[in-house]
C-alpha cells in the first residue's frame, strides 16, 4: 500500500511538473512557482483550520522550513529548465535527487547495501548520456545545470519532508508552503509585480499547485510510515510521467543516446530501491 502511495506521488509530480513547465514558457518561472505555491497554501490552510484541534507533534517547524526553502529552489530551477530545455532530458536529471536522501541517511547512521551504490553509479551514467546532446554545443548547457541544482533541492526537500512528517504530516506540508509563500511575498513587494498572471490563468495554476501538494502529501505518508529510501526512489520516477506527457502533447522525440540515458537514469533509481 505504501509503495502505491509513493508511485502515486510520482504520477502527481510528473503531471504537475509538465504543465508547470508549459506555463513557464509564457510566464516567468518565479511567477509560476509563486502562484502555484500560494494557491495551494490557501487550500491547505482551510484543511489545517478544520483539523487544528487534532494536530499533534512539535518537531515539524524546522524541518518544514528546510523543506520549503530547498523545495522552492528545486522548483524554480526545474521549471526554468523545463521551459528552455528538452523535457525528456531535464526530468531524468532532476530525478537523480533521490540520491540525496540516501546519502543523508548514511551520514545519520544508515548502511545502504552495495547494490544501492551500484544504482547510484548507473543513475549518474544515465544522466551523463541523457545530457550528452545538451553538452555538445547543440543546445545551451544552462537547462542541464539548472536540472542538476533542482535535483539537489528536491533531494533535500524529500529528506526534510520525511523527517518533519514523522512528527506531523499536515503541519509539515503547511509549514513548507508557508515558507515558500513568505519568500514570494517579499519578492513581489520588492519587484512590485505579480508576474503578469491574469485571472483566466489562476484556475490552471491552482490545479498545478494542488497536484504538487498532493504529491508531497502522498510521499510524506509513504516515507514516514515506511522506508524513506524506497519511497524516495518510487517518488523519483516522475520523469516517466513527464516524458509521456511531452510525447503526447508536444510530440517531443528523444535521440537514441538520450533515450538510453533516460532509461539508465530511471533504472539506476529503481536499483537503489532494491
mmCIF file of N, CA and C in Angstrom, residues 51-125:
data_model
loop_
_atom_site.group_PDB
_atom_site.id
_atom_site.type_symbol
_atom_site.label_atom_id
_atom_site.label_comp_id
_atom_site.label_asym_id
_atom_site.label_seq_id
_atom_site.Cartn_x
_atom_site.Cartn_y
_atom_site.Cartn_z
ATOM 1 N N UNK A 51 -8.733 20.883 10.981
ATOM 2 C CA UNK A 51 -8.100 19.793 11.720
ATOM 3 C C UNK A 51 -7.218 20.287 12.865
ATOM 4 N N UNK A 52 -7.271 21.581 13.159
ATOM 5 C CA UNK A 52 -6.333 22.174 14.105
ATOM 6 C C UNK A 52 -6.385 21.521 15.483
ATOM 7 N N UNK A 53 -7.561 21.130 15.913
ATOM 8 C CA UNK A 53 -7.691 20.529 17.235
ATOM 9 C C UNK A 53 -7.086 19.146 17.331
ATOM 10 N N UNK A 54 -6.825 18.516 16.176
ATOM 11 C CA UNK A 54 -6.290 17.151 16.167
ATOM 12 C C UNK A 54 -4.793 17.111 15.864
ATOM 13 N N UNK A 55 -4.178 18.283 15.652
ATOM 14 C CA UNK A 55 -2.756 18.336 15.320
ATOM 15 C C UNK A 55 -1.921 18.015 16.550
ATOM 16 N N UNK A 56 -0.981 17.091 16.396
ATOM 17 C CA UNK A 56 -0.067 16.727 17.482
ATOM 18 C C UNK A 56 1.368 16.771 16.966
ATOM 19 N N UNK A 57 2.318 16.783 17.891
ATOM 20 C CA UNK A 57 3.722 16.787 17.498
ATOM 21 C C UNK A 57 4.274 18.196 17.390
ATOM 22 N N UNK A 58 5.533 18.369 17.791
ATOM 23 C CA UNK A 58 6.141 19.700 17.775
ATOM 24 C C UNK A 58 7.485 19.722 17.048
ATOM 25 N N UNK A 59 7.854 18.631 16.396
ATOM 26 C CA UNK A 59 9.164 18.571 15.747
ATOM 27 C C UNK A 59 9.164 18.982 14.291
ATOM 28 N N UNK A 60 8.034 19.482 13.791
ATOM 29 C CA UNK A 60 7.915 19.767 12.364
ATOM 30 C C UNK A 60 8.385 21.148 11.894
ATOM 31 N N UNK A 61 8.381 22.214 12.725
ATOM 32 C CA UNK A 61 8.664 23.556 12.194
ATOM 33 C C UNK A 61 9.985 23.704 11.432
ATOM 34 N N UNK A 62 11.107 23.325 12.050
ATOM 35 C CA UNK A 62 12.398 23.498 11.382
ATOM 36 C C UNK A 62 12.509 22.648 10.124
ATOM 37 N N UNK A 63 11.994 21.415 10.199
ATOM 38 C CA UNK A 63 12.039 20.546 9.024
ATOM 39 C C UNK A 63 11.174 21.109 7.899
ATOM 40 N N UNK A 64 10.040 21.701 8.240
ATOM 41 C CA UNK A 64 9.156 22.258 7.215
ATOM 42 C C UNK A 64 9.805 23.469 6.542
ATOM 43 N N UNK A 65 10.523 24.285 7.320
ATOM 44 C CA UNK A 65 11.227 25.430 6.736
ATOM 45 C C UNK A 65 12.324 24.946 5.793
ATOM 46 N N UNK A 66 13.082 23.929 6.234
ATOM 47 C CA UNK A 66 14.122 23.363 5.375
ATOM 48 C C UNK A 66 13.545 22.792 4.097
ATOM 49 N N UNK A 67 12.418 22.084 4.223
ATOM 50 C CA UNK A 67 11.766 21.516 3.039
ATOM 51 C C UNK A 67 11.259 22.615 2.123
ATOM 52 N N UNK A 68 10.733 23.688 2.717
ATOM 53 C CA UNK A 68 10.211 24.782 1.918
ATOM 54 C C UNK A 68 11.283 25.492 1.119
ATOM 55 N N UNK A 69 12.408 25.809 1.760
ATOM 56 C CA UNK A 69 13.480 26.534 1.082
ATOM 57 C C UNK A 69 14.162 25.681 0.008
ATOM 58 N N UNK A 70 14.454 24.421 0.346
ATOM 59 C CA UNK A 70 15.117 23.551 -0.628
ATOM 60 C C UNK A 70 14.167 23.179 -1.767
ATOM 61 N N UNK A 71 12.905 22.918 -1.437
ATOM 62 C CA UNK A 71 11.926 22.597 -2.475
ATOM 63 C C UNK A 71 11.677 23.781 -3.398
ATOM 64 N N UNK A 72 11.656 24.976 -2.819
ATOM 65 C CA UNK A 72 11.472 26.196 -3.602
ATOM 66 C C UNK A 72 12.604 26.389 -4.597
ATOM 67 N N UNK A 73 13.829 26.193 -4.138
ATOM 68 C CA UNK A 73 14.990 26.297 -5.023
ATOM 69 C C UNK A 73 14.904 25.270 -6.146
ATOM 70 N N UNK A 74 14.527 24.042 -5.782
ATOM 71 C CA UNK A 74 14.401 22.994 -6.781
ATOM 72 C C UNK A 74 13.355 23.315 -7.834
ATOM 73 N N UNK A 75 12.195 23.804 -7.392
ATOM 74 C CA UNK A 75 11.110 24.107 -8.330
ATOM 75 C C UNK A 75 11.484 25.245 -9.275
ATOM 76 N N UNK A 76 12.093 26.289 -8.734
ATOM 77 C CA UNK A 76 12.484 27.423 -9.581
ATOM 78 C C UNK A 76 13.447 26.978 -10.673
ATOM 79 N N UNK A 77 14.460 26.215 -10.282
ATOM 80 C CA UNK A 77 15.441 25.734 -11.261
ATOM 81 C C UNK A 77 14.817 24.744 -12.238
ATOM 82 N N UNK A 78 13.954 23.868 -11.717
ATOM 83 C CA UNK A 78 13.353 22.834 -12.553
ATOM 84 C C UNK A 78 12.399 23.436 -13.584
ATOM 85 N N UNK A 79 11.521 24.337 -13.148
ATOM 86 C CA UNK A 79 10.571 24.940 -14.079
ATOM 87 C C UNK A 79 11.288 25.773 -15.134
ATOM 88 N N UNK A 80 12.363 26.462 -14.735
ATOM 89 C CA UNK A 80 13.140 27.231 -15.701
ATOM 90 C C UNK A 80 13.799 26.303 -16.713
ATOM 91 N N UNK A 81 14.340 25.178 -16.227
ATOM 92 C CA UNK A 81 14.974 24.207 -17.121
ATOM 93 C C UNK A 81 13.952 23.598 -18.073
ATOM 94 N N UNK A 82 12.758 23.286 -17.561
ATOM 95 C CA UNK A 82 11.715 22.705 -18.411
ATOM 96 C C UNK A 82 11.275 23.672 -19.498
ATOM 97 N N UNK A 83 11.306 24.973 -19.192
ATOM 98 C CA UNK A 83 10.828 25.964 -20.150
ATOM 99 C C UNK A 83 11.843 26.238 -21.261
ATOM 100 N N UNK A 84 13.105 25.853 -21.047
ATOM 101 C CA UNK A 84 14.144 26.164 -22.031
ATOM 102 C C UNK A 84 14.842 24.930 -22.602
ATOM 103 N N UNK A 85 14.669 23.770 -21.986
ATOM 104 C CA UNK A 85 15.353 22.562 -22.438
ATOM 105 C C UNK A 85 14.385 21.470 -22.825
ATOM 106 N N UNK A 86 14.935 20.323 -23.232
ATOM 107 C CA UNK A 86 14.127 19.166 -23.603
ATOM 108 C C UNK A 86 13.612 18.471 -22.352
ATOM 109 N N UNK A 87 12.298 18.355 -22.241
ATOM 110 C CA UNK A 87 11.702 17.811 -21.024
ATOM 111 C C UNK A 87 12.183 16.399 -20.732
ATOM 112 N N UNK A 88 12.348 15.588 -21.791
ATOM 113 C CA UNK A 88 12.774 14.213 -21.600
ATOM 114 C C UNK A 88 14.200 14.088 -21.103
ATOM 115 N N UNK A 89 14.983 15.168 -21.161
ATOM 116 C CA UNK A 89 16.346 15.161 -20.640
ATOM 117 C C UNK A 89 16.385 15.793 -19.257
ATOM 118 N N UNK A 90 15.703 16.916 -19.112
ATOM 119 C CA UNK A 90 15.709 17.658 -17.854
ATOM 120 C C UNK A 90 15.106 16.841 -16.715
ATOM 121 N N UNK A 91 13.965 16.197 -16.971
ATOM 122 C CA UNK A 91 13.263 15.480 -15.910
ATOM 123 C C UNK A 91 14.073 14.329 -15.306
ATOM 124 N N UNK A 92 14.705 13.455 -16.117
ATOM 125 C CA UNK A 92 15.505 12.377 -15.512
ATOM 126 C C UNK A 92 16.678 12.886 -14.677
ATOM 127 N N UNK A 93 17.312 13.998 -15.109
ATOM 128 C CA UNK A 93 18.422 14.540 -14.337
ATOM 129 C C UNK A 93 17.922 15.019 -12.981
ATOM 130 N N UNK A 94 16.814 15.725 -12.974
ATOM 131 C CA UNK A 94 16.243 16.218 -11.723
ATOM 132 C C UNK A 94 15.866 15.069 -10.796
ATOM 133 N N UNK A 95 15.491 13.935 -11.380
ATOM 134 C CA UNK A 95 15.089 12.780 -10.576
ATOM 135 C C UNK A 95 16.254 12.182 -9.808
ATOM 136 N N UNK A 96 17.487 12.527 -10.195
ATOM 137 C CA UNK A 96 18.654 11.986 -9.502
ATOM 138 C C UNK A 96 18.767 12.524 -8.075
ATOM 139 N N UNK A 97 17.932 13.478 -7.729
ATOM 140 C CA UNK A 97 17.897 13.971 -6.357
ATOM 141 C C UNK A 97 17.581 12.866 -5.369
ATOM 142 N N UNK A 98 17.113 11.723 -5.863
ATOM 143 C CA UNK A 98 16.820 10.581 -4.998
ATOM 144 C C UNK A 98 18.064 10.140 -4.234
ATOM 145 N N UNK A 99 19.245 10.416 -4.793
ATOM 146 C CA UNK A 99 20.480 10.003 -4.118
ATOM 147 C C UNK A 99 20.725 10.798 -2.839
ATOM 148 N N UNK A 100 20.168 12.015 -2.756
ATOM 149 C CA UNK A 100 20.417 12.875 -1.598
ATOM 150 C C UNK A 100 19.875 12.270 -0.301
ATOM 151 N N UNK A 101 18.604 11.814 -0.253
ATOM 152 C CA UNK A 101 18.127 11.192 0.984
ATOM 153 C C UNK A 101 18.929 9.951 1.367
ATOM 154 N N UNK A 102 19.412 9.221 0.352
ATOM 155 C CA UNK A 102 20.219 8.036 0.639
ATOM 156 C C UNK A 102 21.537 8.436 1.303
ATOM 157 N N UNK A 103 22.208 9.438 0.738
ATOM 158 C CA UNK A 103 23.486 9.889 1.292
ATOM 159 C C UNK A 103 23.316 10.486 2.689
ATOM 160 N N UNK A 104 22.253 11.258 2.877
ATOM 161 C CA UNK A 104 21.993 11.834 4.195
ATOM 162 C C UNK A 104 21.650 10.735 5.196
ATOM 163 N N UNK A 105 21.010 9.684 4.705
ATOM 164 C CA UNK A 105 20.716 8.554 5.578
ATOM 165 C C UNK A 105 21.990 7.883 6.051
ATOM 166 N N UNK A 106 22.969 7.769 5.138
ATOM 167 C CA UNK A 106 24.264 7.187 5.504
ATOM 168 C C UNK A 106 24.942 8.056 6.562
ATOM 169 N N UNK A 107 24.882 9.368 6.367
ATOM 170 C CA UNK A 107 25.519 10.292 7.302
ATOM 171 C C UNK A 107 24.888 10.237 8.688
ATOM 172 N N UNK A 108 23.637 9.822 8.750
ATOM 173 C CA UNK A 108 22.941 9.753 10.041
ATOM 174 C C UNK A 108 22.844 8.328 10.578
ATOM 175 N N UNK A 109 23.603 7.411 9.956
ATOM 176 C CA UNK A 109 23.674 6.072 10.527
ATOM 177 C C UNK A 109 23.180 4.932 9.674
ATOM 178 N N UNK A 110 22.530 5.221 8.536
ATOM 179 C CA UNK A 110 22.056 4.151 7.663
ATOM 180 C C UNK A 110 23.246 3.471 6.974
ATOM 181 N N UNK A 111 23.062 2.204 6.609
ATOM 182 C CA UNK A 111 24.097 1.444 5.916
ATOM 183 C C UNK A 111 23.520 0.816 4.647
ATOM 184 N N UNK A 112 23.478 1.569 3.536
ATOM 185 C CA UNK A 112 22.943 1.016 2.298
ATOM 186 C C UNK A 112 23.789 -0.153 1.805
ATOM 187 N N UNK A 113 23.175 -1.161 1.219
ATOM 188 C CA UNK A 113 23.941 -2.290 0.678
ATOM 189 C C UNK A 113 24.709 -1.882 -0.574
ATOM 190 N N UNK A 114 25.590 -2.745 -1.007
ATOM 191 C CA UNK A 114 26.438 -2.443 -2.168
ATOM 192 C C UNK A 114 25.608 -2.154 -3.415
ATOM 193 N N UNK A 115 24.460 -2.835 -3.527
ATOM 194 C CA UNK A 115 23.627 -2.652 -4.710
ATOM 195 C C UNK A 115 23.124 -1.213 -4.822
ATOM 196 N N UNK A 116 22.926 -0.551 -3.689
ATOM 197 C CA UNK A 116 22.478 0.838 -3.700
ATOM 198 C C UNK A 116 23.516 1.729 -4.367
ATOM 199 N N UNK A 117 24.804 1.487 -4.036
ATOM 200 C CA UNK A 117 25.858 2.277 -4.640
ATOM 201 C C UNK A 117 25.958 1.998 -6.133
ATOM 202 N N UNK A 118 25.706 0.749 -6.538
ATOM 203 C CA UNK A 118 25.682 0.412 -7.966
ATOM 204 C C UNK A 118 24.587 1.205 -8.660
ATOM 205 N N UNK A 119 23.432 1.267 -8.020
ATOM 206 C CA UNK A 119 22.308 2.018 -8.589
ATOM 207 C C UNK A 119 22.630 3.482 -8.797
ATOM 208 N N UNK A 120 23.312 4.089 -7.833
ATOM 209 C CA UNK A 120 23.669 5.494 -7.976
ATOM 210 C C UNK A 120 24.658 5.694 -9.120
ATOM 211 N N UNK A 121 25.576 4.738 -9.286
ATOM 212 C CA UNK A 121 26.513 4.827 -10.399
ATOM 213 C C UNK A 121 25.813 4.742 -11.739
ATOM 214 N N UNK A 122 24.870 3.811 -11.840
ATOM 215 C CA UNK A 122 24.099 3.660 -13.083
ATOM 216 C C UNK A 122 23.296 4.925 -13.368
ATOM 217 N N UNK A 123 22.714 5.492 -12.324
ATOM 218 C CA UNK A 123 21.904 6.697 -12.490
ATOM 219 C C UNK A 123 22.752 7.872 -12.975
ATOM 220 N N UNK A 124 23.951 8.025 -12.415
ATOM 221 C CA UNK A 124 24.842 9.109 -12.840
ATOM 222 C C UNK A 124 25.269 8.920 -14.296
ATOM 223 N N UNK A 125 25.573 7.678 -14.687
ATOM 224 C CA UNK A 125 25.922 7.386 -16.066
ATOM 225 C C UNK A 125 24.766 7.730 -16.992
#
